[in-house]
Amino acid sequence: MEKVGDFILKNVIIIGGGASGLMAAYAAASNGHNVTVIEKNEKLGKKIYITGKGRCNFTNDSSPEDFLQNVVRGEKFLRGVLYAFPPQKTVNFFENHGLSVKIERGNRVFPVSDHASDVTKTLEKACKNVGVSIRLNEKVEKIIKEEYTMPDIGIMSRVVEVCTNQGKYPCDYAIVATGGISYPSTGSTGDGYVFARAFGHTIVDTKSALCGINLQGDDYQSLQGLALKNVGFSVKNGEKTVFSEFGEALFTHFGVSGPVVLSASSVINRLPLPSLTIFFDLKPALDEQTLDKRILRDFDKYKNKQISNALCDLLPQKLISLVVKRANIDERKNVNVLTKEERLRLNKTIKNLSFKINSLRGVEEAIVTSGGVTLAEVNPKTMESKLIQGLKFCGEVLDIDAFTGGFNMQIAFSTGFAAGNTIK
């Protein structure tokens, strides 16, 4: 470290050049510190490039309170740093550094260009403008600590050096911003967990989050490619509803995906999955009595047709055969001879089409990782380890995750800013 007047410049090493790491680097360098970002990939922000299907929904333009309602794990820990660096400050940061932004449905914020690369370029430009040194194609192998004695406290430990495959970097602070283990092709291969464990940190078991759901059985396979809009979607563990939302879903070769399914996966990923059942309300705007009247009208319209041909106005074609089968009705039966009991079974099936869950898609397909460095061992104001002086964590390496809509990127920016800005 060096002293400028009464200010002591610190040597800060950022491990990982993604969203949280670059924001941490910018914040620390803006305060005058000597900052180096070490990135093992050939370019910065590799995961940013695939965010939002390549368009990069980089934050959500909501108030901190509304934002926190979308945090699945870590809401209490996140509260302080989110208020200190909320979505509005993220938007201001990017606009002040030359990125034009736009707000779309659900308060999702994107670059006007629809190019995720512009988000990374803006972060890189901002970092270079404040003197951040960037090292690409360099892999951190270990972080070195030293012990020292504090009067009345005893032996303490602090970070002193970061070792890579290309050299050694003396440091006062090492900020671990390596991401989780989702999309490992982007470099998120769990390196941060290794560093954390080496210093005695606890790692909460990692799970897939924001991913598709594998279903039991095979009758869903006939629905492959079917997109459902404006449906009710819920997950139950026995009689207990553990998730419920209204929105869109998509049947796939493995089961189901789509917005409501992704959200559900983050909520249920620590529950006994094979005991869970998902339910679709295919007509959530109609109660059972109103739906029955609608069915009767359609049956009167198609009174001389088989039931498989009489539901074309009510349900997507791909769904009809399965719904009729689940209602235990012969699909060749004419609607004019259906019993009231059969009609009511049809009604209940439309309102409660169910599938048993097998498992979640693998973490390599998950948008984010659930789990990571336990929050109890990290200072929520500074992101500094409570175990080792000078070791900080930010972004997805922490046990924090949220729903889709720009929330996870904002968590990266808020925790990254806190990690860098609180170096004094």
Tab-separated table of C-alpha atoms in Angstrom:
chain	number	residue	atom	x	y	z
A	1	MET	CA	0.000	0.000	0.000
A	2	GLU	CA	1.116	3.595	-0.460
A	3	LYS	CA	0.184	6.836	1.271
A	4	VAL	CA	-1.046	9.959	-0.497
A	5	GLY	CA	-1.402	12.712	2.066
A	6	ASP	CA	-3.512	11.204	4.846
A	7	PHE	CA	-5.043	8.669	2.441
A	8	ILE	CA	-3.592	5.180	2.197
A	9	LEU	CA	-3.956	3.582	-1.224
A	10	LYS	CA	-4.730	-0.116	-1.050
A	11	ASN	CA	-3.802	-2.824	-3.516
A	12	VAL	CA	-7.052	-4.516	-4.495
A	13	ILE	CA	-7.284	-7.707	-6.552
A	14	ILE	CA	-10.661	-8.600	-8.065
A	15	ILE	CA	-11.004	-12.285	-8.956
A	16	GLY	CA	-13.514	-12.454	-11.798
A	17	GLY	CA	-14.393	-9.936	-14.489
A	18	GLY	CA	-18.160	-10.299	-14.526
A	19	ALA	CA	-20.907	-7.900	-13.443
A	20	SER	CA	-20.131	-7.851	-9.723
A	21	GLY	CA	-16.357	-7.897	-10.171
A	22	LEU	CA	-16.300	-5.004	-12.623
A	23	MET	CA	-18.594	-2.916	-10.440
A	24	ALA	CA	-16.392	-3.654	-7.426
A	25	ALA	CA	-13.325	-2.672	-9.437
A	26	TYR	CA	-14.904	0.592	-10.573
A	27	ALA	CA	-16.017	1.521	-7.051
A	28	ALA	CA	-12.624	0.779	-5.484
A	29	ALA	CA	-10.620	2.549	-8.193
A	30	SER	CA	-12.947	5.553	-8.050
A	31	ASN	CA	-11.804	5.963	-4.452
A	32	GLY	CA	-8.184	6.049	-5.573
A	33	HIS	CA	-7.081	2.487	-4.851
A	34	ASN	CA	-4.802	0.397	-7.066
A	35	VAL	CA	-7.133	-2.172	-8.615
A	36	THR	CA	-6.430	-5.188	-10.808
A	37	VAL	CA	-9.113	-7.461	-12.264
A	38	ILE	CA	-7.986	-11.012	-13.000
A	39	GLU	CA	-10.240	-12.901	-15.431
A	40	LYS	CA	-9.524	-16.454	-16.540
A	41	ASN	CA	-11.511	-16.125	-19.772
A	42	GLU	CA	-10.347	-14.447	-22.956
A	43	LYS	CA	-12.817	-11.599	-22.437
A	44	LEU	CA	-14.715	-9.860	-19.672
A	45	GLY	CA	-18.344	-10.467	-18.779
A	46	LYS	CA	-18.766	-13.756	-20.586
A	47	LYS	CA	-21.981	-14.569	-18.723
A	48	ILE	CA	-23.309	-11.073	-19.363
A	49	TYR	CA	-23.260	-11.866	-23.073
A	50	ILE	CA	-25.928	-14.555	-22.694
A	51	THR	CA	-28.068	-12.703	-20.156
A	52	GLY	CA	-31.591	-11.921	-21.313
A	53	LYS	CA	-31.135	-14.064	-24.435
A	54	GLY	CA	-28.267	-11.844	-25.507
A	55	ARG	CA	-30.084	-8.580	-24.844
A	56	CYS	CA	-29.015	-8.275	-21.177
A	57	ASN	CA	-31.825	-7.296	-18.840
A	58	PHE	CA	-29.339	-5.720	-16.424
A	59	THR	CA	-31.631	-4.376	-13.697
A	60	ASN	CA	-35.246	-3.853	-12.738
A	61	ASP	CA	-36.480	-0.273	-12.419
A	62	SER	CA	-38.322	-0.798	-9.149
A	63	SER	CA	-38.133	0.637	-5.645
A	64	PRO	CA	-35.920	-1.232	-3.178
A	65	GLU	CA	-38.978	-2.503	-1.305
A	66	ASP	CA	-40.608	-3.864	-4.460
A	67	PHE	CA	-37.249	-5.265	-5.522
A	68	LEU	CA	-36.795	-7.156	-2.256
A	69	GLN	CA	-40.136	-8.885	-2.795
A	70	ASN	CA	-38.479	-10.661	-5.721
A	71	VAL	CA	-35.490	-11.945	-3.744
A	72	VAL	CA	-35.846	-15.639	-2.971
A	73	ARG	CA	-32.909	-15.986	-0.561
A	74	GLY	CA	-30.842	-13.330	1.187
A	75	GLU	CA	-33.399	-10.515	1.368
A	76	LYS	CA	-32.400	-9.373	4.870
A	77	PHE	CA	-28.681	-9.489	4.068
A	78	LEU	CA	-29.196	-7.581	0.824
A	79	ARG	CA	-31.408	-4.815	2.185
A	80	GLY	CA	-28.698	-2.368	3.242
A	81	VAL	CA	-26.541	-2.550	0.108
A	82	LEU	CA	-29.600	-2.415	-2.154
A	83	TYR	CA	-30.718	0.846	-0.554
A	84	ALA	CA	-27.149	2.159	-0.864
A	85	PHE	CA	-26.927	1.212	-4.536
A	86	PRO	CA	-30.483	0.687	-5.864
A	87	PRO	CA	-31.605	0.067	-9.463
A	88	GLN	CA	-31.875	3.800	-10.125
A	89	LYS	CA	-28.169	4.251	-9.369
A	90	THR	CA	-27.365	1.367	-11.706
A	91	VAL	CA	-29.337	3.019	-14.499
A	92	ASN	CA	-27.615	6.334	-13.774
A	93	PHE	CA	-24.210	4.647	-13.812
A	94	PHE	CA	-24.743	3.199	-17.282
A	95	GLU	CA	-26.321	6.355	-18.703
A	96	ASN	CA	-23.524	8.494	-17.294
A	97	HIS	CA	-21.014	6.255	-19.045
A	98	GLY	CA	-22.725	6.550	-22.411
A	99	LEU	CA	-25.174	3.623	-22.564
A	100	SER	CA	-28.690	4.402	-23.767
A	101	VAL	CA	-31.258	2.304	-21.906
A	102	LYS	CA	-34.935	1.452	-22.201
A	103	ILE	CA	-37.551	0.039	-19.850
A	104	GLU	CA	-39.803	-2.779	-21.014
A	105	ARG	CA	-42.642	-4.847	-19.551
A	106	GLY	CA	-42.214	-5.653	-15.876
A	107	ASN	CA	-39.790	-2.738	-15.366
A	108	ARG	CA	-37.027	-4.701	-17.085
A	109	VAL	CA	-34.139	-2.469	-18.141
A	110	PHE	CA	-32.215	-3.192	-21.355
A	111	PRO	CA	-29.687	-1.348	-23.495
A	112	VAL	CA	-31.467	0.403	-26.370
A	113	SER	CA	-29.209	-1.496	-28.756
A	114	ASP	CA	-30.468	-4.871	-27.463
A	115	HIS	CA	-26.818	-5.963	-27.401
A	116	ALA	CA	-25.547	-7.450	-24.132
A	117	SER	CA	-22.018	-6.699	-25.325
A	118	ASP	CA	-22.732	-2.990	-24.869
A	119	VAL	CA	-23.292	-3.545	-21.141
A	120	THR	CA	-19.913	-5.251	-20.814
A	121	LYS	CA	-18.191	-2.590	-22.932
A	122	THR	CA	-19.653	0.155	-20.759
A	123	LEU	CA	-18.445	-1.528	-17.579
A	124	GLU	CA	-14.992	-2.057	-19.087
A	125	LYS	CA	-14.770	1.556	-20.268
A	126	ALA	CA	-15.833	2.857	-16.857
A	127	CYS	CA	-13.183	0.721	-15.152
A	128	LYS	CA	-10.398	1.787	-17.484
A	129	ASN	CA	-11.377	5.439	-17.065
A	130	VAL	CA	-10.591	5.190	-13.340
A	131	GLY	CA	-7.356	3.289	-13.863
A	132	VAL	CA	-8.336	-0.341	-13.332
A	133	SER	CA	-5.799	-2.819	-14.702
A	134	ILE	CA	-7.358	-5.825	-16.441
A	135	ARG	CA	-5.643	-9.176	-16.857
A	136	LEU	CA	-7.302	-11.686	-19.213
A	137	ASN	CA	-6.530	-15.376	-19.748
A	138	GLU	CA	-5.100	-15.614	-16.250
A	139	LYS	CA	-6.362	-18.056	-13.644
A	140	VAL	CA	-6.161	-17.505	-9.896
A	141	GLU	CA	-4.822	-20.604	-8.175
A	142	LYS	CA	-4.859	-19.585	-4.536
A	143	ILE	CA	-5.084	-16.707	-2.097
A	144	ILE	CA	-2.369	-16.380	0.547
A	145	LYS	CA	-2.989	-15.194	4.091
A	146	GLU	CA	-0.739	-14.316	7.000
A	147	GLU	CA	-1.383	-14.400	10.719
A	148	TYR	CA	-0.765	-11.507	13.084
A	149	THR	CA	-1.470	-10.779	16.719
A	150	MET	CA	-3.961	-8.182	17.943
A	151	PRO	CA	-3.724	-7.022	21.579
A	152	ASP	CA	-6.635	-8.317	23.686
A	153	ILE	CA	-7.929	-10.291	20.686
A	154	GLY	CA	-5.241	-12.778	19.784
A	155	ILE	CA	-4.162	-14.264	16.499
A	156	MET	CA	-5.888	-12.906	13.399
A	157	SER	CA	-5.521	-13.603	9.677
A	158	ARG	CA	-5.431	-11.295	6.696
A	159	VAL	CA	-5.091	-11.611	2.932
A	160	VAL	CA	-1.646	-10.684	1.607
A	161	GLU	CA	-1.278	-12.151	-1.890
A	162	VAL	CA	-3.140	-13.624	-4.841
A	163	CYS	CA	-1.291	-16.273	-6.862
A	164	THR	CA	-2.155	-16.997	-10.492
A	165	ASN	CA	-0.762	-19.275	-13.168
A	166	GLN	CA	1.257	-16.287	-14.371
A	167	GLY	CA	2.477	-14.550	-11.241
A	168	LYS	CA	1.922	-13.234	-7.745
A	169	TYR	CA	-0.004	-10.108	-6.747
A	170	PRO	CA	0.574	-8.614	-3.283
A	171	CYS	CA	-2.693	-7.210	-2.005
A	172	ASP	CA	-4.506	-5.661	0.912
A	173	TYR	CA	-7.870	-6.895	-0.341
A	174	ALA	CA	-8.944	-9.813	-2.513
A	175	ILE	CA	-12.518	-9.642	-3.779
A	176	VAL	CA	-13.947	-12.975	-4.931
A	177	ALA	CA	-16.423	-12.319	-7.766
A	178	THR	CA	-16.236	-15.664	-9.532
A	179	GLY	CA	-19.954	-16.388	-9.903
A	180	GLY	CA	-21.643	-19.682	-9.124
A	181	ILE	CA	-21.676	-22.913	-11.123
A	182	SER	CA	-24.484	-22.255	-13.598
A	183	TYR	CA	-23.509	-22.029	-17.279
A	184	PRO	CA	-19.984	-23.380	-16.615
A	185	SER	CA	-19.023	-22.666	-20.238
A	186	THR	CA	-18.882	-18.983	-19.242
A	187	GLY	CA	-16.254	-19.727	-16.606
A	188	SER	CA	-18.600	-20.155	-13.640
A	189	THR	CA	-17.077	-23.371	-12.374
A	190	GLY	CA	-17.222	-22.917	-8.611
A	191	ASP	CA	-13.720	-21.472	-8.124
A	192	GLY	CA	-14.989	-19.060	-5.486
A	193	TYR	CA	-16.286	-21.886	-3.325
A	194	VAL	CA	-12.817	-23.441	-3.330
A	195	PHE	CA	-11.219	-20.170	-2.207
A	196	ALA	CA	-13.881	-19.683	0.480
A	197	ARG	CA	-13.544	-23.208	1.870
A	198	ALA	CA	-9.766	-22.817	2.041
A	199	PHE	CA	-10.330	-20.025	4.581
A	200	GLY	CA	-12.875	-21.961	6.622
A	201	HIS	CA	-16.040	-20.544	5.088
A	202	THR	CA	-19.222	-22.611	4.963
A	203	ILE	CA	-20.771	-23.235	1.548
A	204	VAL	CA	-24.538	-23.704	1.410
A	205	ASP	CA	-25.266	-26.634	-0.917
A	206	THR	CA	-25.654	-25.366	-4.462
A	207	LYS	CA	-28.863	-26.046	-6.387
A	208	SER	CA	-30.317	-25.138	-9.763
A	209	ALA	CA	-32.402	-21.968	-9.754
A	210	LEU	CA	-34.441	-20.372	-12.533
A	211	CYS	CA	-34.527	-23.571	-14.582
A	212	GLY	CA	-36.939	-26.002	-16.182
A	213	ILE	CA	-38.652	-28.864	-14.352
A	214	ASN	CA	-38.391	-32.535	-15.349
A	215	LEU	CA	-41.745	-34.311	-15.053
A	216	GLN	CA	-42.549	-37.890	-14.159
A	217	GLY	CA	-44.256	-40.179	-16.662
A	218	ASP	CA	-44.483	-39.544	-20.374
A	219	ASP	CA	-47.954	-38.187	-21.137
A	220	TYR	CA	-46.584	-34.611	-21.184
A	221	GLN	CA	-44.508	-35.501	-24.249
A	222	SER	CA	-47.494	-35.124	-26.553
A	223	LEU	CA	-47.618	-31.483	-25.451
A	224	GLN	CA	-44.040	-30.665	-26.467
A	225	GLY	CA	-43.832	-27.167	-27.933
A	226	LEU	CA	-47.160	-26.049	-26.469
A	227	ALA	CA	-46.986	-22.552	-24.996
A	228	LEU	CA	-49.606	-21.641	-22.419
A	229	LYS	CA	-50.434	-18.010	-21.735
A	230	ASN	CA	-52.498	-16.538	-18.925
A	231	VAL	CA	-52.678	-19.755	-16.916
A	232	GLY	CA	-52.668	-20.377	-13.212
A	233	PHE	CA	-49.650	-22.375	-12.073
A	234	SER	CA	-49.105	-23.824	-8.618
A	235	VAL	CA	-46.941	-26.384	-6.867
A	236	LYS	CA	-48.207	-28.417	-3.928
A	237	ASN	CA	-46.555	-30.631	-1.367
A	238	GLY	CA	-49.500	-32.795	-0.410
A	239	GLU	CA	-52.275	-30.335	0.433
A	240	LYS	CA	-49.893	-27.450	1.071
A	241	THR	CA	-49.396	-24.915	-1.732
A	242	VAL	CA	-45.705	-23.976	-1.843
A	243	PHE	CA	-45.829	-21.803	-4.961
A	244	SER	CA	-48.557	-20.081	-6.935
A	245	GLU	CA	-48.388	-17.637	-9.827
A	246	PHE	CA	-50.249	-16.518	-12.944
A	247	GLY	CA	-48.473	-16.291	-16.277
A	248	GLU	CA	-46.837	-18.251	-19.082
A	249	ALA	CA	-45.423	-21.767	-19.342
A	250	LEU	CA	-43.990	-23.980	-22.066
A	251	PHE	CA	-44.034	-27.776	-22.441
A	252	THR	CA	-40.724	-29.227	-23.571
A	253	HIS	CA	-39.094	-32.583	-24.296
A	254	PHE	CA	-38.220	-32.936	-20.582
A	255	GLY	CA	-41.285	-31.422	-18.949
A	256	VAL	CA	-42.074	-27.746	-18.451
A	257	SER	CA	-40.294	-24.409	-18.645
A	258	GLY	CA	-41.294	-20.788	-19.155
A	259	PRO	CA	-41.515	-17.787	-16.805
A	260	VAL	CA	-43.765	-19.204	-14.061
A	261	VAL	CA	-41.844	-22.487	-14.047
A	262	LEU	CA	-38.475	-20.742	-13.737
A	263	SER	CA	-39.736	-18.803	-10.737
A	264	ALA	CA	-41.140	-21.944	-9.143
A	265	SER	CA	-37.847	-23.781	-9.501
A	266	SER	CA	-36.101	-21.213	-7.294
A	267	VAL	CA	-38.687	-21.653	-4.557
A	268	ILE	CA	-38.891	-25.466	-4.549
A	269	ASN	CA	-35.252	-26.433	-5.152
A	270	ARG	CA	-34.687	-27.393	-1.509
A	271	LEU	CA	-37.877	-29.411	-1.133
A	272	PRO	CA	-38.307	-33.188	-1.730
A	273	LEU	CA	-39.056	-32.829	-5.437
A	274	PRO	CA	-40.619	-36.262	-6.203
A	275	SER	CA	-43.280	-35.554	-3.579
A	276	LEU	CA	-44.346	-32.337	-5.314
A	277	THR	CA	-47.136	-31.916	-7.854
A	278	ILE	CA	-47.662	-29.040	-10.259
A	279	PHE	CA	-51.137	-27.880	-11.234
A	280	PHE	CA	-52.295	-25.863	-14.212
A	281	ASP	CA	-55.528	-23.909	-14.081
A	282	LEU	CA	-56.132	-23.634	-17.810
A	283	LYS	CA	-59.015	-21.188	-17.329
A	284	PRO	CA	-58.106	-19.084	-14.272
A	285	ALA	CA	-60.517	-16.290	-15.209
A	286	LEU	CA	-63.494	-18.651	-14.861
A	287	ASP	CA	-64.665	-20.265	-11.634
A	288	GLU	CA	-65.992	-23.821	-11.910
A	289	GLN	CA	-69.619	-22.713	-12.185
A	290	THR	CA	-68.876	-20.215	-14.968
A	291	LEU	CA	-66.662	-22.741	-16.738
A	292	ASP	CA	-69.450	-25.308	-16.630
A	293	LYS	CA	-71.802	-22.868	-18.362
A	294	ARG	CA	-69.135	-22.239	-21.005
A	295	ILE	CA	-68.686	-25.981	-21.563
A	296	LEU	CA	-72.457	-26.435	-21.913
A	297	ARG	CA	-72.589	-23.691	-24.560
A	298	ASP	CA	-69.788	-25.326	-26.535
A	299	PHE	CA	-71.419	-28.719	-26.242
A	300	ASP	CA	-74.668	-27.281	-27.542
A	301	LYS	CA	-72.773	-25.722	-30.440
A	302	TYR	CA	-71.092	-29.038	-31.255
A	303	LYS	CA	-73.838	-31.375	-29.981
A	304	ASN	CA	-73.398	-33.919	-32.754
A	305	LYS	CA	-69.607	-34.104	-32.457
A	306	GLN	CA	-67.312	-36.306	-30.430
A	307	ILE	CA	-65.872	-34.642	-27.341
A	308	SER	CA	-62.402	-34.619	-28.866
A	309	ASN	CA	-63.765	-32.319	-31.575
A	310	ALA	CA	-66.034	-30.250	-29.347
A	311	LEU	CA	-63.391	-28.569	-27.185
A	312	CYS	CA	-61.590	-26.765	-29.992
A	313	ASP	CA	-62.930	-23.360	-28.908
A	314	LEU	CA	-61.984	-23.913	-25.277
A	315	LEU	CA	-58.554	-25.551	-25.333
A	316	PRO	CA	-55.446	-25.689	-27.536
A	317	GLN	CA	-55.638	-28.685	-29.880
A	318	LYS	CA	-52.597	-30.357	-28.297
A	319	LEU	CA	-54.232	-30.353	-24.886
A	320	ILE	CA	-57.616	-31.822	-25.756
A	321	SER	CA	-56.704	-35.512	-25.902
A	322	LEU	CA	-54.797	-35.437	-22.601
A	323	VAL	CA	-57.479	-33.445	-20.773
A	324	VAL	CA	-60.230	-35.815	-21.956
A	325	LYS	CA	-58.148	-38.830	-20.964
A	326	ARG	CA	-57.382	-37.361	-17.521
A	327	ALA	CA	-61.113	-36.739	-17.061
A	328	ASN	CA	-61.647	-40.458	-17.732
A	329	ILE	CA	-63.896	-39.841	-20.722
A	330	ASP	CA	-63.877	-41.810	-23.984
A	331	GLU	CA	-62.708	-39.242	-26.538
A	332	ARG	CA	-64.930	-40.885	-29.185
A	333	LYS	CA	-68.042	-40.193	-27.137
A	334	ASN	CA	-70.504	-37.645	-28.519
A	335	VAL	CA	-71.082	-34.650	-26.277
A	336	ASN	CA	-74.864	-35.031	-26.460
A	337	VAL	CA	-74.645	-38.263	-24.454
A	338	LEU	CA	-72.129	-37.123	-21.838
A	339	THR	CA	-73.322	-37.425	-18.267
A	340	LYS	CA	-73.275	-34.544	-15.822
A	341	GLU	CA	-70.668	-36.425	-13.803
A	342	GLU	CA	-68.395	-36.681	-16.842
A	343	ARG	CA	-68.839	-32.999	-17.583
A	344	LEU	CA	-67.908	-32.056	-14.020
A	345	ARG	CA	-64.817	-34.289	-14.186
A	346	LEU	CA	-63.838	-32.441	-17.352
A	347	ASN	CA	-64.353	-29.152	-15.542
A	348	LYS	CA	-62.128	-30.164	-12.631
A	349	THR	CA	-59.414	-31.430	-14.965
A	350	ILE	CA	-59.318	-28.134	-16.848
A	351	LYS	CA	-58.990	-26.277	-13.548
A	352	ASN	CA	-56.460	-28.722	-12.060
A	353	LEU	CA	-54.361	-30.393	-14.752
A	354	SER	CA	-51.617	-32.025	-12.704
A	355	PHE	CA	-48.148	-33.504	-13.240
A	356	LYS	CA	-45.731	-35.069	-10.763
A	357	ILE	CA	-42.276	-33.533	-10.532
A	358	ASN	CA	-39.252	-35.722	-11.080
A	359	SER	CA	-36.370	-33.260	-10.684
A	360	LEU	CA	-35.017	-29.902	-11.774
A	361	ARG	CA	-32.855	-29.417	-14.836
A	362	GLY	CA	-29.131	-29.554	-14.157
A	363	VAL	CA	-27.251	-26.561	-12.858
A	364	GLU	CA	-25.479	-26.282	-16.226
A	365	GLU	CA	-28.839	-25.087	-17.617
A	366	ALA	CA	-29.852	-22.963	-14.639
A	367	ILE	CA	-29.857	-19.204	-15.107
A	368	VAL	CA	-28.428	-18.728	-11.609
A	369	THR	CA	-27.015	-20.809	-8.796
A	370	SER	CA	-28.876	-21.100	-5.507
A	371	GLY	CA	-26.536	-21.554	-2.561
A	372	GLY	CA	-22.948	-20.470	-2.072
A	373	VAL	CA	-20.944	-18.706	0.632
A	374	THR	CA	-23.137	-18.561	3.721
A	375	LEU	CA	-24.248	-15.033	4.520
A	376	ALA	CA	-23.760	-15.449	8.275
A	377	GLU	CA	-19.992	-15.315	7.692
A	378	VAL	CA	-19.999	-12.128	5.589
A	379	ASN	CA	-20.417	-8.505	6.717
A	380	PRO	CA	-23.606	-7.280	4.986
A	381	LYS	CA	-22.354	-3.675	4.782
A	382	THR	CA	-18.886	-4.294	3.354
A	383	MET	CA	-19.079	-7.835	1.894
A	384	GLU	CA	-15.946	-8.625	3.906
A	385	SER	CA	-15.350	-12.042	5.402
A	386	LYS	CA	-15.897	-12.225	9.137
A	387	LEU	CA	-13.155	-14.854	9.260
A	388	ILE	CA	-10.312	-13.321	7.230
A	389	GLN	CA	-9.405	-9.640	7.037
A	390	GLY	CA	-9.260	-8.305	3.485
A	391	LEU	CA	-11.221	-11.158	1.880
A	392	LYS	CA	-14.496	-10.062	0.285
A	393	PHE	CA	-17.242	-11.762	-1.711
A	394	CYS	CA	-19.798	-10.330	-4.120
A	395	GLY	CA	-22.320	-11.492	-6.699
A	396	GLU	CA	-23.497	-15.017	-7.365
A	397	VAL	CA	-20.785	-16.669	-5.247
A	398	LEU	CA	-22.893	-15.618	-2.243
A	399	ASP	CA	-26.000	-17.493	-1.094
A	400	ILE	CA	-28.378	-14.943	-2.630
A	401	ASP	CA	-30.728	-15.420	-5.575
A	402	ALA	CA	-33.857	-13.838	-6.990
A	403	PHE	CA	-36.509	-14.247	-9.670
A	404	THR	CA	-36.028	-13.274	-13.312
A	405	GLY	CA	-36.453	-9.681	-14.437
A	406	GLY	CA	-33.041	-8.100	-13.890
A	407	PHE	CA	-32.981	-8.770	-10.149
A	408	ASN	CA	-29.949	-11.055	-10.101
A	409	MET	CA	-27.847	-8.653	-12.146
A	410	GLN	CA	-28.779	-5.842	-9.778
A	411	ILE	CA	-27.732	-8.001	-6.827
A	412	ALA	CA	-24.362	-8.378	-8.543
A	413	PHE	CA	-24.049	-4.602	-8.963
A	414	SER	CA	-25.199	-3.740	-5.432
A	415	THR	CA	-22.944	-6.265	-3.702
A	416	GLY	CA	-20.061	-5.431	-6.040
A	417	PHE	CA	-20.372	-1.718	-5.375
A	418	ALA	CA	-20.466	-2.343	-1.622
A	419	ALA	CA	-17.378	-4.560	-1.796
A	420	GLY	CA	-15.359	-1.948	-3.686
A	421	ASN	CA	-16.703	1.267	-2.204
A	422	THR	CA	-16.117	0.278	1.433
A	423	ILE	CA	-12.372	-0.193	1.043
A	424	LYS	CA	-10.866	2.644	3.071
